[in-house]
Structure formats: C-alpha cells, structure tokens
XYZ file of C-alpha atoms in Angstrom:
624
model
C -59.032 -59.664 -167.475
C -59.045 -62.119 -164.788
C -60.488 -61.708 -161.523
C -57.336 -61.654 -159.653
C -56.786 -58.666 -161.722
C -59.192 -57.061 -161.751
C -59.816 -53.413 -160.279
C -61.131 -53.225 -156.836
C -62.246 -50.285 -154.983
C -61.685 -50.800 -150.968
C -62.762 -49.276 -147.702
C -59.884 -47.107 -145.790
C -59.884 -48.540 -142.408
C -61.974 -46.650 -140.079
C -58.637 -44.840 -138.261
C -57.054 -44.287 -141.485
C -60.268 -41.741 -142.690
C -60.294 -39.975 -139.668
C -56.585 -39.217 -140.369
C -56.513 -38.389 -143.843
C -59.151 -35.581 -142.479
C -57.117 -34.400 -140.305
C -54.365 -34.163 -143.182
C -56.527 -32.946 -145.729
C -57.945 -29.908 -143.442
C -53.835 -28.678 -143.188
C -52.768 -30.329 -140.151
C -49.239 -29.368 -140.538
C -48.102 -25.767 -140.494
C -45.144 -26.461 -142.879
C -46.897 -28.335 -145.898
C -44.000 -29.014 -147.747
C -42.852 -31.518 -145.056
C -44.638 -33.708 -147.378
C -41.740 -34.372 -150.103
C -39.456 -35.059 -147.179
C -41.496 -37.509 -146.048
C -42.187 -39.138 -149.815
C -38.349 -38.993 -150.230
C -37.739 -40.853 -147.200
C -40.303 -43.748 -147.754
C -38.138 -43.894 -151.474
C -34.493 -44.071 -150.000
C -36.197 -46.832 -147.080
C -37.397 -49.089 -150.225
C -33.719 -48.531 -152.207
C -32.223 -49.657 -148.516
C -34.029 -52.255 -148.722
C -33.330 -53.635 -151.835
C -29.510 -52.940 -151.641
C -29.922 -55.546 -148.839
C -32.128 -58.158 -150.382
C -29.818 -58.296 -153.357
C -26.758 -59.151 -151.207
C -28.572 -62.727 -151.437
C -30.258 -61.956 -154.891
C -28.234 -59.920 -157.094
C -30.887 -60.853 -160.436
C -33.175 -58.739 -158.164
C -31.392 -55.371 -159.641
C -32.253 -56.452 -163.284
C -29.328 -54.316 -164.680
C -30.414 -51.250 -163.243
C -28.015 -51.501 -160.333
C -27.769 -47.052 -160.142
C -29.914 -46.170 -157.563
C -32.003 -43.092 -157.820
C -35.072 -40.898 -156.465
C -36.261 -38.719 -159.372
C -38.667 -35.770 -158.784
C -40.613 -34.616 -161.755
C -43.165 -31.711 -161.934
C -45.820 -30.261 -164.675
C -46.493 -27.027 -164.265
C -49.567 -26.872 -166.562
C -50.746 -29.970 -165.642
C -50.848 -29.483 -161.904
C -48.668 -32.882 -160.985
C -45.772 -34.198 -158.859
C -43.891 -36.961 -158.934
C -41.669 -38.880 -156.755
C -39.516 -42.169 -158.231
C -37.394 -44.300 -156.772
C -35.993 -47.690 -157.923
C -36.273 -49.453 -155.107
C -38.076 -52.831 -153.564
C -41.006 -51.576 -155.052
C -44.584 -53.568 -153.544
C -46.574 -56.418 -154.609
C -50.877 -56.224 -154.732
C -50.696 -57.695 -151.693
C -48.240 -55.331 -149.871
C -49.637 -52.239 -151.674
C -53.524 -52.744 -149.679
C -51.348 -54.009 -146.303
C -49.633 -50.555 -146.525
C -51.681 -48.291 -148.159
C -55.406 -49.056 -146.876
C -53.857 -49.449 -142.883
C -52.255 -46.845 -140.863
C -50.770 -47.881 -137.746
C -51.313 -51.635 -138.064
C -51.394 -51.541 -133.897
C -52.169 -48.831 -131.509
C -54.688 -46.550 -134.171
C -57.424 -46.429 -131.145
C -55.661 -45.409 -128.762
C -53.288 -42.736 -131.310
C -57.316 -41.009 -132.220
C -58.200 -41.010 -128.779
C -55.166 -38.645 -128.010
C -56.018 -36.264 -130.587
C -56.555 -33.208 -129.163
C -57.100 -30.384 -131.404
C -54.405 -29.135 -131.112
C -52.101 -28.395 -134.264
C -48.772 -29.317 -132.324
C -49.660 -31.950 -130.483
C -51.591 -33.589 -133.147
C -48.495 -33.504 -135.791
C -46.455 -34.897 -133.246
C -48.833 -37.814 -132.785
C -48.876 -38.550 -136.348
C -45.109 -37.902 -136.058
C -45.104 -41.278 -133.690
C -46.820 -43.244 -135.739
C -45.094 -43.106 -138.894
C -47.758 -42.202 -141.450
C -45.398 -39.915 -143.628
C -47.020 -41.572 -146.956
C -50.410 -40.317 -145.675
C -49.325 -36.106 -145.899
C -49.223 -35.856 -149.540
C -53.096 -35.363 -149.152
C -52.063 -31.741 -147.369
C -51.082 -30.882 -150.788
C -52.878 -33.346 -153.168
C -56.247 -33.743 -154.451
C -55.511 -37.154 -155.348
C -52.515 -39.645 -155.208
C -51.598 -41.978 -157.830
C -48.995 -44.983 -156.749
C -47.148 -47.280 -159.316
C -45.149 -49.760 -157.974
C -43.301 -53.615 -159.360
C -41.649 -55.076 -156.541
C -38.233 -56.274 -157.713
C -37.949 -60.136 -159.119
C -41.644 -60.141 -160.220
C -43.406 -59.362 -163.867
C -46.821 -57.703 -162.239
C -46.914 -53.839 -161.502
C -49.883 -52.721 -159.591
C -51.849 -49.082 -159.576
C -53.361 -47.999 -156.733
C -54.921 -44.027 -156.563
C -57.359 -42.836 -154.010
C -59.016 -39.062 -153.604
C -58.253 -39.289 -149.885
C -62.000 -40.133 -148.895
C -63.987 -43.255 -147.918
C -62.186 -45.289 -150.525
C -58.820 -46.110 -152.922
C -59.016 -48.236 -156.254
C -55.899 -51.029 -156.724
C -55.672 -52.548 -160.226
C -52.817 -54.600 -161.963
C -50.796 -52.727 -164.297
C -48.881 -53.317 -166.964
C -44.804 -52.628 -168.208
C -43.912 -50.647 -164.948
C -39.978 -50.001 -164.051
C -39.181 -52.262 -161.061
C -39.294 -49.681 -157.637
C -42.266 -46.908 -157.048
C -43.603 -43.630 -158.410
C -46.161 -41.611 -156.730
C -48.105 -39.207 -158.470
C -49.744 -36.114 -156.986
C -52.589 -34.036 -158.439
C -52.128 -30.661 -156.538
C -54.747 -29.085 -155.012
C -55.551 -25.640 -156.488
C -53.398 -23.579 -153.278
C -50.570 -25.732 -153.961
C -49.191 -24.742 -157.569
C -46.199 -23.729 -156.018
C -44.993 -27.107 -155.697
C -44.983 -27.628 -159.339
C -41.862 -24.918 -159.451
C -38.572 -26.263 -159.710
C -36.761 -23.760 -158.185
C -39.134 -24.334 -154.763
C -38.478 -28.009 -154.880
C -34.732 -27.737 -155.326
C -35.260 -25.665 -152.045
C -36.700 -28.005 -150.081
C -34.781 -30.948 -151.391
C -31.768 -29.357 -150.031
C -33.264 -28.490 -146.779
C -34.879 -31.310 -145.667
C -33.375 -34.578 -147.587
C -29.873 -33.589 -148.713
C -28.332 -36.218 -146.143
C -30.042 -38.773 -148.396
C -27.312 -41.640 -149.253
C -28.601 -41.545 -152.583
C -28.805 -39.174 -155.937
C -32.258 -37.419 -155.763
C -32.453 -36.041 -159.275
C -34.584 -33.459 -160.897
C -34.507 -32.728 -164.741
C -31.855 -29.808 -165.344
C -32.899 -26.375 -165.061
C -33.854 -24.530 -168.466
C -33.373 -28.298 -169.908
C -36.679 -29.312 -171.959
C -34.648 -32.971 -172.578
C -34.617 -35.868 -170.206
C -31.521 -34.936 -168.761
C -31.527 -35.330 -164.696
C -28.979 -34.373 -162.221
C -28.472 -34.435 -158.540
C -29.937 -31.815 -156.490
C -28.610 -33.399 -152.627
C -25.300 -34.317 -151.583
C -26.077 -37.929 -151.566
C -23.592 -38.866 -149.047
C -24.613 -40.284 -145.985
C -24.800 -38.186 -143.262
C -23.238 -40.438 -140.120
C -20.170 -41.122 -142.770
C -19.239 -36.957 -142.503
C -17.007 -35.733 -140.437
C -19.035 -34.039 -137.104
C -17.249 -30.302 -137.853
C -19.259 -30.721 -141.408
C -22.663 -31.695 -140.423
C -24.721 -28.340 -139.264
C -27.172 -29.322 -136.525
C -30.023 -28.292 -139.228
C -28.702 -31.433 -140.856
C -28.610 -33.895 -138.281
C -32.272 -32.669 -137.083
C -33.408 -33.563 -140.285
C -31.397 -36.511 -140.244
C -33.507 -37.731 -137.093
C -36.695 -36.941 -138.945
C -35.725 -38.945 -141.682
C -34.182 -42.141 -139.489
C -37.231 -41.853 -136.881
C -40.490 -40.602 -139.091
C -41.009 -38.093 -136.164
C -42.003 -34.776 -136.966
C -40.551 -32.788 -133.939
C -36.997 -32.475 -133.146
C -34.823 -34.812 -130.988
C -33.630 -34.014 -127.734
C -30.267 -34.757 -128.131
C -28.114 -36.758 -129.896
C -24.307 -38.400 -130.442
C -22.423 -38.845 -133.091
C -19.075 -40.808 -132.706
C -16.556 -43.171 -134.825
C -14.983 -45.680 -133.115
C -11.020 -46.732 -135.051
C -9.171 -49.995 -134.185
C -9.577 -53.367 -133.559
C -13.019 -52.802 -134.086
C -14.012 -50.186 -136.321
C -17.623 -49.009 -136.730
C -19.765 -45.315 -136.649
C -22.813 -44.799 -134.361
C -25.193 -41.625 -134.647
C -27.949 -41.547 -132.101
C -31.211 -39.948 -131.334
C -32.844 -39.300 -127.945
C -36.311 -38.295 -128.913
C -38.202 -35.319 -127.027
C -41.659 -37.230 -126.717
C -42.631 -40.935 -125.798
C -43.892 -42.915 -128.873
C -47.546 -44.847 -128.169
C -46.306 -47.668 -127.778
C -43.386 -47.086 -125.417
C -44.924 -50.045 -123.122
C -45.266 -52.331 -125.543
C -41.759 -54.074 -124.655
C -42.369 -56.763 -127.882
C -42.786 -53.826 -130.263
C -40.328 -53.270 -132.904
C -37.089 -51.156 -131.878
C -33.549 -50.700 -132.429
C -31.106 -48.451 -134.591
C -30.711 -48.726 -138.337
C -27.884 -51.495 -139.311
C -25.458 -50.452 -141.839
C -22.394 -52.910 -142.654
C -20.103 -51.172 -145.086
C -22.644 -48.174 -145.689
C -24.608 -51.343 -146.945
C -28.276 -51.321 -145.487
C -28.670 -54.529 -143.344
C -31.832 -54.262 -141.545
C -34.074 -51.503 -139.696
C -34.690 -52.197 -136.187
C -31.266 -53.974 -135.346
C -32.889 -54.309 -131.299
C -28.596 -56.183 -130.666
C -27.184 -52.799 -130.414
C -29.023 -51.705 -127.495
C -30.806 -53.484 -124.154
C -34.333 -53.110 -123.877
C -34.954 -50.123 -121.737
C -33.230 -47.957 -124.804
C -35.771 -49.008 -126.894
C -36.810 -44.983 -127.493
C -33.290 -44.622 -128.682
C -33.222 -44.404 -132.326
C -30.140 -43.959 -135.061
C -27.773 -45.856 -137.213
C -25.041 -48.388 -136.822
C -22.644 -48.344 -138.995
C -19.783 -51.679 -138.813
C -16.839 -52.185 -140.758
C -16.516 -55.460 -139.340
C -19.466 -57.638 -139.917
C -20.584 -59.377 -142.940
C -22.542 -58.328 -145.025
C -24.809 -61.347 -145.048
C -25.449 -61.444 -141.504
C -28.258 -62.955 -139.975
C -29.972 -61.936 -136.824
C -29.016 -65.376 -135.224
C -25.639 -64.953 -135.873
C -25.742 -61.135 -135.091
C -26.939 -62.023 -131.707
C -24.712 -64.350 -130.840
C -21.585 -62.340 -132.264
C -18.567 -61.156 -129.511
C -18.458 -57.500 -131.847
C -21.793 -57.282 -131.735
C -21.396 -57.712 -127.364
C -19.014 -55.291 -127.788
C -20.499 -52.397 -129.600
C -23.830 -53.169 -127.330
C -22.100 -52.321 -124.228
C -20.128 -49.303 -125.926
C -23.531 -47.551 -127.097
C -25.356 -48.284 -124.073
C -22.710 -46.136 -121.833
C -22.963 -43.507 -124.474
C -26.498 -43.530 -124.311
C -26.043 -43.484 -120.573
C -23.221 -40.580 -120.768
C -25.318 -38.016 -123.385
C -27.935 -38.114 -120.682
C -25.658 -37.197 -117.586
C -24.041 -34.574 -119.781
C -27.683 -32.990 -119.973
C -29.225 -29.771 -118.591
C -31.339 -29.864 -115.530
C -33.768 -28.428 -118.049
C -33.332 -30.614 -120.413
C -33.249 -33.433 -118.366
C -36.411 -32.778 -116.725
C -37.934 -33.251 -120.132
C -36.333 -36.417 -120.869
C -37.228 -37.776 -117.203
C -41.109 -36.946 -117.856
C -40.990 -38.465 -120.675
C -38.692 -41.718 -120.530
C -38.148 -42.019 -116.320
C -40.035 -44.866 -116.010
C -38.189 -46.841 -119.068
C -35.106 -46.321 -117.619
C -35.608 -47.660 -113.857
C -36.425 -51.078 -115.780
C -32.401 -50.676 -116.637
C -31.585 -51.060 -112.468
C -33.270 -54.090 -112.682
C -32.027 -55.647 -116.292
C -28.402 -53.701 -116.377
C -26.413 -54.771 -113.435
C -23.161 -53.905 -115.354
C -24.454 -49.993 -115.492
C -26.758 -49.957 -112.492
C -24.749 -47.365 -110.766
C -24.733 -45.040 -113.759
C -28.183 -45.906 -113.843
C -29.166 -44.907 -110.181
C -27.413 -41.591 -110.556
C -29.719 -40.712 -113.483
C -32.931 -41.559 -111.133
C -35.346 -38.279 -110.269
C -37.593 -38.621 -107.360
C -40.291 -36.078 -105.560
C -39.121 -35.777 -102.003
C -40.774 -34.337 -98.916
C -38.473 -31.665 -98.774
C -40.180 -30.216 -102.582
C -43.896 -29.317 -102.109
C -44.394 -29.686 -105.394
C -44.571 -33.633 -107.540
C -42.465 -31.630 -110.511
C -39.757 -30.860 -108.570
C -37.379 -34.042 -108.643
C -34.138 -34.458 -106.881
C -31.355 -37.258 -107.752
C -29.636 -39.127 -104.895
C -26.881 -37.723 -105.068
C -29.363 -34.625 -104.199
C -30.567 -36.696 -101.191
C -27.375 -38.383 -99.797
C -25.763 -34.677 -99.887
C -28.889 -33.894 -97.541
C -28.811 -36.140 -95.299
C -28.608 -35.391 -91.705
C -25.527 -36.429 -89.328
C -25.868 -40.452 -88.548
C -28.358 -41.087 -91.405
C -27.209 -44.080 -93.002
C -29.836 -44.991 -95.230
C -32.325 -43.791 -97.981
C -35.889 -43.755 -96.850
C -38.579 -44.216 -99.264
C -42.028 -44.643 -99.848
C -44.275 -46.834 -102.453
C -48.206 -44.840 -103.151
C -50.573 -44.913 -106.212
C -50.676 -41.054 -106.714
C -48.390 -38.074 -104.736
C -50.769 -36.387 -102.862
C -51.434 -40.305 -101.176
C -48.058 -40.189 -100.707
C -47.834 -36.940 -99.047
C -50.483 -37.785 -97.100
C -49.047 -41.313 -95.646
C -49.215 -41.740 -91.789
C -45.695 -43.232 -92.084
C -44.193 -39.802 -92.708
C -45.474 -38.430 -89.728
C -42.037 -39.570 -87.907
C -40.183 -38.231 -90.548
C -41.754 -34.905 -90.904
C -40.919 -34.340 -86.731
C -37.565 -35.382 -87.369
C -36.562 -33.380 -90.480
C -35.839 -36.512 -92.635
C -36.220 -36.591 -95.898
C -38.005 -39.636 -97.885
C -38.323 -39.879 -101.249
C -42.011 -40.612 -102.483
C -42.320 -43.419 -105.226
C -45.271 -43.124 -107.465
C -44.510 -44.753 -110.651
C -45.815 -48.740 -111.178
C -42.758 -50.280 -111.466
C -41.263 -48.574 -108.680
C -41.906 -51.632 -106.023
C -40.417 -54.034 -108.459
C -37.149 -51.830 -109.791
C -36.503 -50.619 -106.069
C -36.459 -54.616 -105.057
C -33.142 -54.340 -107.520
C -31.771 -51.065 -106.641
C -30.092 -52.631 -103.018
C -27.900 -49.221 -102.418
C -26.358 -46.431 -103.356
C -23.396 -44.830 -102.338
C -22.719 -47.217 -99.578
C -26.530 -46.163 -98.129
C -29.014 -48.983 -98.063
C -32.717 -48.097 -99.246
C -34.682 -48.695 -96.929
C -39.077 -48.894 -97.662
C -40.614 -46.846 -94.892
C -43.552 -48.983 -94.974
C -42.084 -52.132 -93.969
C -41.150 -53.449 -90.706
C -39.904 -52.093 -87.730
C -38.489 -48.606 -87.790
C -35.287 -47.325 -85.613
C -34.539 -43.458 -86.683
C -32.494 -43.276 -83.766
C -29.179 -42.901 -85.694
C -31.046 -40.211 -88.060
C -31.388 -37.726 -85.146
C -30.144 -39.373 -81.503
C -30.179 -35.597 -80.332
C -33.689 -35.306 -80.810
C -34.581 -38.501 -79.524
C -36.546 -38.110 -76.359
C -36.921 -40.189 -73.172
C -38.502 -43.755 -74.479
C -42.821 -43.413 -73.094
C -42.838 -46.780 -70.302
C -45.566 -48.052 -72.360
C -43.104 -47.753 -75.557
C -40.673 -50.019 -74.090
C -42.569 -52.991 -72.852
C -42.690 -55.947 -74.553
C -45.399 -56.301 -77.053
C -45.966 -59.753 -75.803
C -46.790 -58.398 -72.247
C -48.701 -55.270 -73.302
C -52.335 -55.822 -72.051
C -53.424 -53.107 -74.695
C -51.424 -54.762 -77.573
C -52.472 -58.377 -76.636
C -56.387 -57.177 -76.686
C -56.022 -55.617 -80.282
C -54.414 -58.819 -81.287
C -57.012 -61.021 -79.951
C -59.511 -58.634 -81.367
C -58.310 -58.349 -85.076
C -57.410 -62.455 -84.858
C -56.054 -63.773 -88.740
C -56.672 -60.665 -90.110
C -52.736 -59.476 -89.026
C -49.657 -61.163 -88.437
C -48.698 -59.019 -85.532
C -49.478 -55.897 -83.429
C -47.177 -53.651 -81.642
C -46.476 -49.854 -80.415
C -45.501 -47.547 -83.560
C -42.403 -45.692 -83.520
C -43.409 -44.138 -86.414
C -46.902 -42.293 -85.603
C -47.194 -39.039 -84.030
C -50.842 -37.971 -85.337
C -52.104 -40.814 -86.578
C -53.661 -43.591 -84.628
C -52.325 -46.034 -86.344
C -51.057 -47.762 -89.571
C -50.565 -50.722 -91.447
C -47.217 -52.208 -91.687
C -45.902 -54.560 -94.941
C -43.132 -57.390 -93.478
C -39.829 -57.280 -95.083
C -40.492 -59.634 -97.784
C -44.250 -59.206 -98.356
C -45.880 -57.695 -101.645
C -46.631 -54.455 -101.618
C -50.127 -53.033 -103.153
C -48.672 -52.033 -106.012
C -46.907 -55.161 -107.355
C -50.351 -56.868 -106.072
C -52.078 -54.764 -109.045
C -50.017 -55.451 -111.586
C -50.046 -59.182 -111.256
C -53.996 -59.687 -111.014
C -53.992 -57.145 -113.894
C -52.164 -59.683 -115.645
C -54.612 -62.635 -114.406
C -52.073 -63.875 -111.924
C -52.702 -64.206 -108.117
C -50.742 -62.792 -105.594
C -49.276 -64.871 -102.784
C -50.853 -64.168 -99.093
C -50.095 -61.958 -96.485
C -51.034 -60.227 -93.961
C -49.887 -56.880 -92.433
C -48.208 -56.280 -89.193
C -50.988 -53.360 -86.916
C -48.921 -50.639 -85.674
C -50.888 -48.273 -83.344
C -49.591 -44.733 -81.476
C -50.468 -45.111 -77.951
C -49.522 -41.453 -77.199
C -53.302 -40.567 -79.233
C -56.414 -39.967 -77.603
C -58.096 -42.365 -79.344
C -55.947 -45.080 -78.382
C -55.525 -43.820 -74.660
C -59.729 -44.371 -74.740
C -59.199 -47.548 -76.627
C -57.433 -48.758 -73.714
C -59.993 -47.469 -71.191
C -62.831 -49.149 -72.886
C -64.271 -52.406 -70.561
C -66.964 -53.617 -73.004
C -65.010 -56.154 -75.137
C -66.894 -56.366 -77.941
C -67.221 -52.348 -78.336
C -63.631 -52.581 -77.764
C -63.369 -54.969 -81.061
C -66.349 -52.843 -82.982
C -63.408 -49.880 -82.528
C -60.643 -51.778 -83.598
C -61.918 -53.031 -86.571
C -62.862 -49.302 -87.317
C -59.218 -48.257 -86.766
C -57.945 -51.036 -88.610
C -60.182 -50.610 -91.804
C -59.112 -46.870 -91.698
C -55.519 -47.693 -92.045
C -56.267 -49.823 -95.090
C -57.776 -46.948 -96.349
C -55.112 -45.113 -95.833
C -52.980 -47.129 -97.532
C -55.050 -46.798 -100.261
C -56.106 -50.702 -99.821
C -59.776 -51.698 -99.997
C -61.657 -53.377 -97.098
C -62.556 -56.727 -97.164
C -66.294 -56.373 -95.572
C -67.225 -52.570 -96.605
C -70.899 -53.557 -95.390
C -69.608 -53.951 -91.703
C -67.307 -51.164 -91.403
C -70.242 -48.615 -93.122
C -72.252 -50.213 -90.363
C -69.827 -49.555 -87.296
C -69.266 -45.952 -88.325
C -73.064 -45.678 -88.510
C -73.344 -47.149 -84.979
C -70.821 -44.900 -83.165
C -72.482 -41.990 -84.864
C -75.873 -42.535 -83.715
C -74.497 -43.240 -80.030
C -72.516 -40.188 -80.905
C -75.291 -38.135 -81.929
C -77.699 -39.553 -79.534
C-alpha cells in the first residue's frame, strides 16, 4: 500500500467535538429527524450529478436510474442509506466530514445555550444534518467514489476525538452510509418504522427512495415516496405538512418557516417559484458575501444551489426553488446574470417576496421584523424600483409606545399626525432608552408630536435614502434648525424677546461662541429645549455618530465636523450663565454645559481630564 493510501486517523476540529456531544447526549427531541436529514444530503449529491453530467454524460457510467436505497439488519444492529450520486473524493470526504461549519463555528458554540430548542435550531442554521446520525449511532461508516474516478474511499468514526479515512476498493460510483445503532435505537432497524418516516419527512423527494419489499428475503426494492417533486404539484395537492418538510429539506433548518409562496407563472415566460421565509436569522445573516439564493431548476433539471440572480441582496434569508422552462440547461452564471428572463423573474419574485410579507399578521409580522428588520431597510437604499413597498413594511418604536417592542408603520404615524404636520420627525441613538431620553424630544413631548426613535446601525445610512413618504418629508430631529410651528400654530405661544434677536447681536450667544471658539460651528437660542440647558446640534449634511462608528470600525476616517451649540435661555442655569461677570468662570461653565451635551448625545469628550476637573472645582466652591 502506498502512502497516499494509506489509512489515517485525524483530529475532528475542535467545534466539530463539541457538537457531536451535543448530538450524541440526544439533542433533538425527535431522533428520527436523522434519516431525513441523511436522505436529503443523498438527493443534494444525485442533484448534483444530474447537473455535472449535462457537460459529462460518461460521468453516469450506465447507471443513469437514480436512486436512494435504505437497507436495515435487524440482527445485526445496522442502517444504511445509498444513493448514486456525485459521490466524494479523499480529499472532499476530510473537507466535509472532519469540518462543520467551515465559517462562523465560534461564534455558532458561543450561542449555545442549553437549551434543547434553541440549540437544535442553531444546528438547524448551520447545516450539519450529516452530523445527527450520532443521536442514533454508535458509529458511522461512509463509502463513497465520486463519479468519473476509479478510487473509492472509507471513512468511519465513533463520534469522539477522532475518524479513520482509508482508500477502498470496487465501490459503486455515489455514497452509502452505514450506521451501527446504539443499543436504544433498535427500532430503526424495523421496516415498517422506516417506511413511516420516509413518508413523513422525505416523500417530496424528486427521486425513488427504495427499500427492499416487505416479506421479500430477495433483492427486490421498490419505492416507498412519491418521488415527484414537490414545487411541480399542483398547490390544492401539497398538505402544508409537506411543504414544511419541503423547507427543511431545501434550507437544512430544523424549525419551521414562517411563511411561504408557491406560484406558476404560464406564458411568454413560463417558470415555477416556491419560497421560504424562515422564522429565525441564520449566523451569518451579516455576512453580505456569504452564499445565498434559491435552488435553480431548468426543466426539473438541477442547475445550481444558491442561484443569488433570482433575488437582490437584502432577500438573501429567502430560501426555495426556481424552477424555468425557458433557460438552457447549460447555463452559466455569466450568462445567467446577464440574461433579460433572468431580469424578469428577479423583479417578479422580489414583489412576491415583498407581497407575502404585507399579506402577514401583525403577529406574525412582528416576528419576521425582529428577526429580518434590519435586512430589509438595506432594500430602501439598494431597491429604488420597490422602495415604496419597502417603506410601508418599515416598524419603528415611537414616543407615543412606552415600550421598544411596540412598533408602528408609517402609515401608523402619518394617520397620527396632528393638523399642519407635514413631515416625519425622527431620531438617530445607540440604544432606546438614549433615545427616550434625548433633550431634542423635549419640544416634542410639550407639543404632542410624535417622533419615531431609530436605533438600529444602519438606520443613519438607509434613512439618508428613504427622502419621503406619502408626500411627508423625513425630517432628523437632530439636525439643524427646528420650526414646529406648522405642527401646532395653536399652541404656539408669544415668541420670549430674547428668542427673537438675532444670534449675531445676542451678547449671551456671542460670549458662548467666543468661549467654546473651534470647538462649534455656531451657537444660537434652541427652539427645541424646554428642560434641558442645552444640546448639540448635527448640520444638515454632517455625519451623524452612528455612521462615524461604523466607518472607523472599518479602519476608515470620518470627515470633520463640528456641531452647531443650541442652548434654552428660558433655564436657570443659563439665566445665571448670563449673569456671571468673571469671564473665565463664565468659559469653565460653558465648557461644562457643552461636554454634558456630548454626553448626552452619547458622544465622548475630547479632554475627560479637564471636564472631571471643572465638575470637581464647582463642587468644592459648591460645597465650601
């Protein structure tokens, strides 16, 4: 034997023991989820050699009858799942075998929790299906020849520290896994129980999954599943038992979707589109180079698995099948980006995508929103063909909810708005209780107007796209100058002297200014402050904080600018401000009032040292 084939006995990755624990100790509830989940990895590797022989056809080898054949010994304690599919070389075997999660395994342990539920659907995300035979199996054999190639490889492992991979000789091209049931799982060696769960959780597998015939000791097999693809049934056939599993089986999740839509489009263009909106964010959700997209069928004829074409970016969660009657069955990805049908059945999913949410429950919706709200404001930005469909499907907490959970729409909002209102007032903060807490509200809050608090981290970017909404301009509460006079003219009240001088010609304003010197770009009386004594104020076009963050996070710098100083001379601290003849106290208690706003704002102060050492001073004359 040569050392290339040799037997070697390799180290799990460090992530993949941890999991196999968790499998081992019964993580799932339903421990028969692991044929599903062996059956599905088998019709995946018959997809994909259906489409590698389009180019190849001497990859089939005159066994062009695709199969998945379950086979059981009673006695003997084994299972045994075949397919005759791609099948795996050495190389792809310890790739796919000895790594779970090639990206994100860290962070997925980190997340474990303990608990059952949340742990499968974890797993569920990361599409470790292979990895649950070890609820049932005290060890797992795998023989696999990848088509067009002479060497088969073994590989078996007792679900510990290690598994053993070893060339093998005169295998059948495709895979066969062999399990070696654990004592407490005899009852999967019974073919009436695995007929069972064959037809419960894979019988919307496009291909025969055969099982030797009942009270037959010969090597007769027959098909136990329908074998028909599920998206090609007519909807009044499929039970919604069937398309659940059909999700599992399409997605590798282990919970069920949220919704889904299943529709066949007849005509000049003729194709079939089933699609899943999950329940729960997968890990890698941010992660906008990940792999994504729906399943591509051409002629019921696998093409690919994440076709991303079919759908823009901030779908990605989406997940389902495309089936075209239209496109060759050849195609490339160049050409499939580049195709007018391909344009055509993009923008037809997307507003179907866009429609099954709208159709939602509030209930329902609320779950989807907690879970994929954030994806979807990047489609306000990227979408501009469906940006008012987009908008409408926007939640927001609101200063008229007490609570963060509660979310209204703007349609919500616009039906709210007072008499002469003609625009929707927002604000930007890192959490909701800084929000709530803002000095700019304080205006609002007198007046009865309603603003809509803004808390995710793309919020400052998408909102720089949104521009309006039902004829109503959106207006950032923390930029500028503020007028509210139209909001409520009958509760406007006779304009303080003070408040209608010119800034330029207010001795108090002109002081502060001098006082604060570069550090702002201009000060003035607030019309916004009615407890606070005063605020900081972004100018139209400035950066806000949170944009700021996410550029140095990404090693950028952010361009300069500095805030305009709003302060409310109605408040007793600015009426002494004024009073104060000792210039240099005078700036001491500026710079105090000016490092509190940043604070406010949730900014940081540039010189920490001096403000701790200000406060320190007023106290002791304070105290003294």
């Amino acid at each position: 034997m040569t050392e290339a084939s040799a037997a070697e006995t390799l180290g799990f990755q460090t992530e993949a023991k941890k999991l196999l624990q968790l499998m081992i100790n019964s993580l799932y509830s339903n421990r028969e989820i692991f044929l599903r989940e062996l059956i599905s990895n088998a019709s995946d590797a018959i997809d994909k050699l259906r489409f590698e022989a389009l180019a190849d056809d001497a990859l089939l080898a005159g066994d062009p009858d695709f199969r998945i054949r379950i086979e059981f010994d009673k006695d003997g304690g084994t299972l045994s799942v075949t397919d005759n599919g791609i099948g795996m070389t050495r190389e792809e075997v310890v790739a796919n075998l000895g790594t779970i999660a090639k990206s994100g395994t860290a962070e997925f342990l980190e997340r474990l929790t303990g608990d059952q539920k949340g742990d499968a659907t974890l797993i569920g995300q990361f599409g470790v299906g292979f990895y649950s035979a070890f609820i049932v199996a005290e060890e797992v054999e795998v023989l696999t020849r990848r088509a067009g190639q002479e060497a088969g490889v073994r590989w078996s492992s007792r679900g510990e520290e290690s598994f053993t991979v070893e060339d093998a000789e005169g295998l059948a091209r495709g895979t066969k896994v062999t399990l070696t049931l654990r004592d407490d799982a005899g009852e999967f060696a019974d073919g009436f129980r695995l007929r069972s769960i064959v037809r419960q959780y894979s019988d919307h597998i496009g291909v025969p999954v055969e099982m030797p015939k009942e009270g037959d000791d010969g090597p007769e097999f027959e098909s136990v599943n329908s074998a028909k693809a599920l998206w090609t049934r007519s909807r009044s056939e499929i039970e919604d038992d069937e398309y659940r599993e059909f999700y599992r089986h399409v997605s590798h999740d282990f919970e069920d979707p949220l919704v889904w839509s299943h529709n066949r489009v007849e005509g000049k263009l003729e194709y079939t589109s089933l699609l899943y909106i999950p329940k729960r964010a997968p890990y890698d959700l941010w992660n906008r180079e990940a792999p994504r997209g729906v399943k591509l069928y051409v002629q019921r004829v696998f093409i690919m698995d994440e076709a991303d074409e079919f759908l823009p970016l901030y779908l990605r969660f989406v997940r389902g099948v495309v089936d075209c009657s239209d496109l060759p069955l050849n195609i490339s990805r160049e050409i499939l980006q580049k195709d007018e049908r391909t344009r055509t059945i993009r923008n037809a999913l997307t507003r179907r995508v866009l429609d099954t949410l709208a159709k939602l429950e509030a209930e329902q919706y609320g779950e989807f929103w907690d879970e994929f709200g954030q994806v979807l404001k990047e489609g306000v930005a990227e979408d501009f063909a469906n940006k008012e469909a987009l908008l409408k499907l926007l939640r927001f907490a609101s200063t008229h909810d007490d609570e963060a959970s509660q979310r209204i729409s703007l349609a919500d909002y616009v039906g709210r708005m007072g008499e002469g209102q003609d625009r929707i007032y927002y604000l930007i903060a890192e959490s909701d209780s800084a929000a709530r807490q803002s000095p700019h509200l304080e205006v609002f809050r007198a007046r009865g107007v309603e603003v809509l608090l803004l808390t995710d981290r793309i919020d400052e970017w998408f909102m720089s796209f949104a521009g309006e909404f039902d004829g109503k301009q959106f207006q950032d509460i923390t930029r500028g100058e503020l007028d509210l006079d139209k909001a409520d003219e009958a509760a406007e009240e006779k304009q303080d002297e003070d408040e209608s001088r010119d800034d330029e010609d207010d001795p108090l304003v002109s002081r502060i200014k001098e006082a604060l010197g570069e550090r702002v770009n201009e000060v003035r009386r607030s019309k916004r402050l009615t407890d606070s004594p005063a605020c900081l104020v972004l100018g139209e076009h400035d950066m806000g904080l949170q944009m700021r963050r996410i550029m140095e996070a990404a090693g950028q710098s952010a361009p300069e600018s500095k805030p305009d100083f709003e302060v409310n001379a109605n408040h007793p601290l600015i009426l002494r401000l004024d009073a104060e003849p000792d210039e240099d106290r005078f700036g001491d208690l500026v710079s105090i009032l000016f490092d509190q706003a940043a604070l406010a704002e949730g900014n940081g102060i540039d010189q920490p040292g001096a403000y701790v050492r200000r406060i320190n001073d007023l106290l002791v004359e304070l105290l003294g």
